[in-house]
């Protein structure tokens, strides 16, 4: 096992034992009270300039895994484990109210767009961890599936996002929801266990209203145009990315479609 707890432990080349790599600009990133573990070979962690990894644990528990962390003004609090041939991608300008818990396995992926907001106590996992079979056919009935989240998505407190869910840009998942194998369109509200659609054609903003006194606020035309998604371009990019097979092809696709900016790629 390789364990990294500080930038000083990362070689300038980023190349570690067993062909594992951390692609990072050590002059423009921070790792605080965190640990990065490699328990396999040929894994890649890409950290965009300006990322702050804080109070986090990132663990590669297999081979040929890929984790990409993009820049935000806010720290990234992660409890993340990825297994063989799985990819975890977290887009730009996220905001986390607490630690985001992620498990990606069964060679499936978890892809999260830009400007997403995550509340406390959230788990995202694309596998049930144990197989369930149909007794008659003897076939497995709960295979893992990729999770895809678009841009400007708000995930409420203590929500559980399970295998196969696809959350369209501009949407909201309410607190304490459990969402699995559902396709959520753009600008929708879903909530409950199991989650169901409550409302369409909504627009949400990231500014906090706790100190608000006047409640009759309205949405400007500018923000309505900014946060309403007639076409989910990020979702289209993600779904095309899922066609990439090799680790090299995945990184090349990300670079070509501006999914990451890193001088080390």
PDB file of N, CA, C and O in Angstrom, residues 17 25 38 77 82 100 125 128 142 150 202 204 227 248:
ATOM      1  N   UNK A  17       4.992   4.241  -6.887  1.00  0.00           N
ATOM      2  CA  UNK A  17       5.243   2.822  -7.113  1.00  0.00           C
ATOM      3  C   UNK A  17       4.036   2.174  -7.783  1.00  0.00           C
ATOM      4  O   UNK A  17       2.908   2.673  -7.711  1.00  0.00           O
ATOM      5  N   UNK A  25      -0.342  20.087  -9.386  1.00  0.00           N
ATOM      6  CA  UNK A  25       0.583  21.216  -9.261  1.00  0.00           C
ATOM      7  C   UNK A  25       0.732  21.515  -7.776  1.00  0.00           C
ATOM      8  O   UNK A  25      -0.148  22.122  -7.160  1.00  0.00           O
ATOM      9  N   UNK A  38      -3.185   4.072  -2.169  1.00  0.00           N
ATOM     10  CA  UNK A  38      -3.194   3.255  -3.375  1.00  0.00           C
ATOM     11  C   UNK A  38      -2.963   1.804  -2.970  1.00  0.00           C
ATOM     12  O   UNK A  38      -1.913   1.474  -2.401  1.00  0.00           O
ATOM     13  N   UNK A  77     -14.282  18.008   0.957  1.00  0.00           N
ATOM     14  CA  UNK A  77     -14.288  17.052   2.064  1.00  0.00           C
ATOM     15  C   UNK A  77     -14.807  15.723   1.524  1.00  0.00           C
ATOM     16  O   UNK A  77     -15.991  15.600   1.203  1.00  0.00           O
ATOM     17  N   UNK A  82     -12.621   4.014  -4.587  1.00  0.00           N
ATOM     18  CA  UNK A  82     -12.900   3.562  -5.945  1.00  0.00           C
ATOM     19  C   UNK A  82     -12.172   2.261  -6.207  1.00  0.00           C
ATOM     20  O   UNK A  82     -11.030   2.065  -5.759  1.00  0.00           O
ATOM     21  N   UNK A 100     -18.581  14.368   1.828  1.00  0.00           N
ATOM     22  CA  UNK A 100     -19.310  13.647   0.780  1.00  0.00           C
ATOM     23  C   UNK A 100     -18.753  12.235   0.709  1.00  0.00           C
ATOM     24  O   UNK A 100     -17.548  12.041   0.493  1.00  0.00           O
ATOM     25  N   UNK A 125     -23.275   5.761  -4.074  1.00  0.00           N
ATOM     26  CA  UNK A 125     -22.640   4.458  -4.296  1.00  0.00           C
ATOM     27  C   UNK A 125     -23.341   3.745  -5.453  1.00  0.00           C
ATOM     28  O   UNK A 125     -24.568   3.700  -5.510  1.00  0.00           O
ATOM     29  N   UNK A 128     -24.597  -2.377  -4.820  1.00  0.00           N
ATOM     30  CA  UNK A 128     -25.198  -2.820  -3.558  1.00  0.00           C
ATOM     31  C   UNK A 128     -24.207  -3.560  -2.665  1.00  0.00           C
ATOM     32  O   UNK A 128     -24.556  -3.937  -1.544  1.00  0.00           O
ATOM     33  N   UNK A 142     -29.162  -7.571  -9.320  1.00  0.00           N
ATOM     34  CA  UNK A 142     -28.800  -6.241  -8.812  1.00  0.00           C
ATOM     35  C   UNK A 142     -27.396  -5.803  -9.248  1.00  0.00           C
ATOM     36  O   UNK A 142     -26.580  -5.405  -8.415  1.00  0.00           O
ATOM     37  N   UNK A 150     -25.740  16.038 -13.411  1.00  0.00           N
ATOM     38  CA  UNK A 150     -25.459  17.162 -14.296  1.00  0.00           C
ATOM     39  C   UNK A 150     -24.912  18.371 -13.562  1.00  0.00           C
ATOM     40  O   UNK A 150     -24.420  18.294 -12.433  1.00  0.00           O
ATOM     41  N   UNK A 202     -38.584  24.063 -12.300  1.00  0.00           N
ATOM     42  CA  UNK A 202     -38.128  24.859 -11.152  1.00  0.00           C
ATOM     43  C   UNK A 202     -36.728  25.409 -11.462  1.00  0.00           C
ATOM     44  O   UNK A 202     -35.995  24.884 -12.302  1.00  0.00           O
ATOM     45  N   UNK A 204     -33.405  26.926  -9.015  1.00  0.00           N
ATOM     46  CA  UNK A 204     -32.917  27.196  -7.662  1.00  0.00           C
ATOM     47  C   UNK A 204     -31.615  27.992  -7.712  1.00  0.00           C
ATOM     48  O   UNK A 204     -30.871  27.946  -8.685  1.00  0.00           O
ATOM     49  N   UNK A 227     -29.971  29.400 -15.065  1.00  0.00           N
ATOM     50  CA  UNK A 227     -30.148  28.156 -14.330  1.00  0.00           C
ATOM     51  C   UNK A 227     -31.254  27.251 -14.878  1.00  0.00           C
ATOM     52  O   UNK A 227     -31.564  26.226 -14.273  1.00  0.00           O
ATOM     53  N   UNK A 248      -6.395   5.683 -20.675  1.00  0.00           N
ATOM     54  CA  UNK A 248      -5.815   6.708 -21.542  1.00  0.00           C
ATOM     55  C   UNK A 248      -6.897   7.412 -22.357  1.00  0.00           C
ATOM     56  O   UNK A 248      -6.880   8.637 -22.515  1.00  0.00           O
TER      57      UNK A 248
END
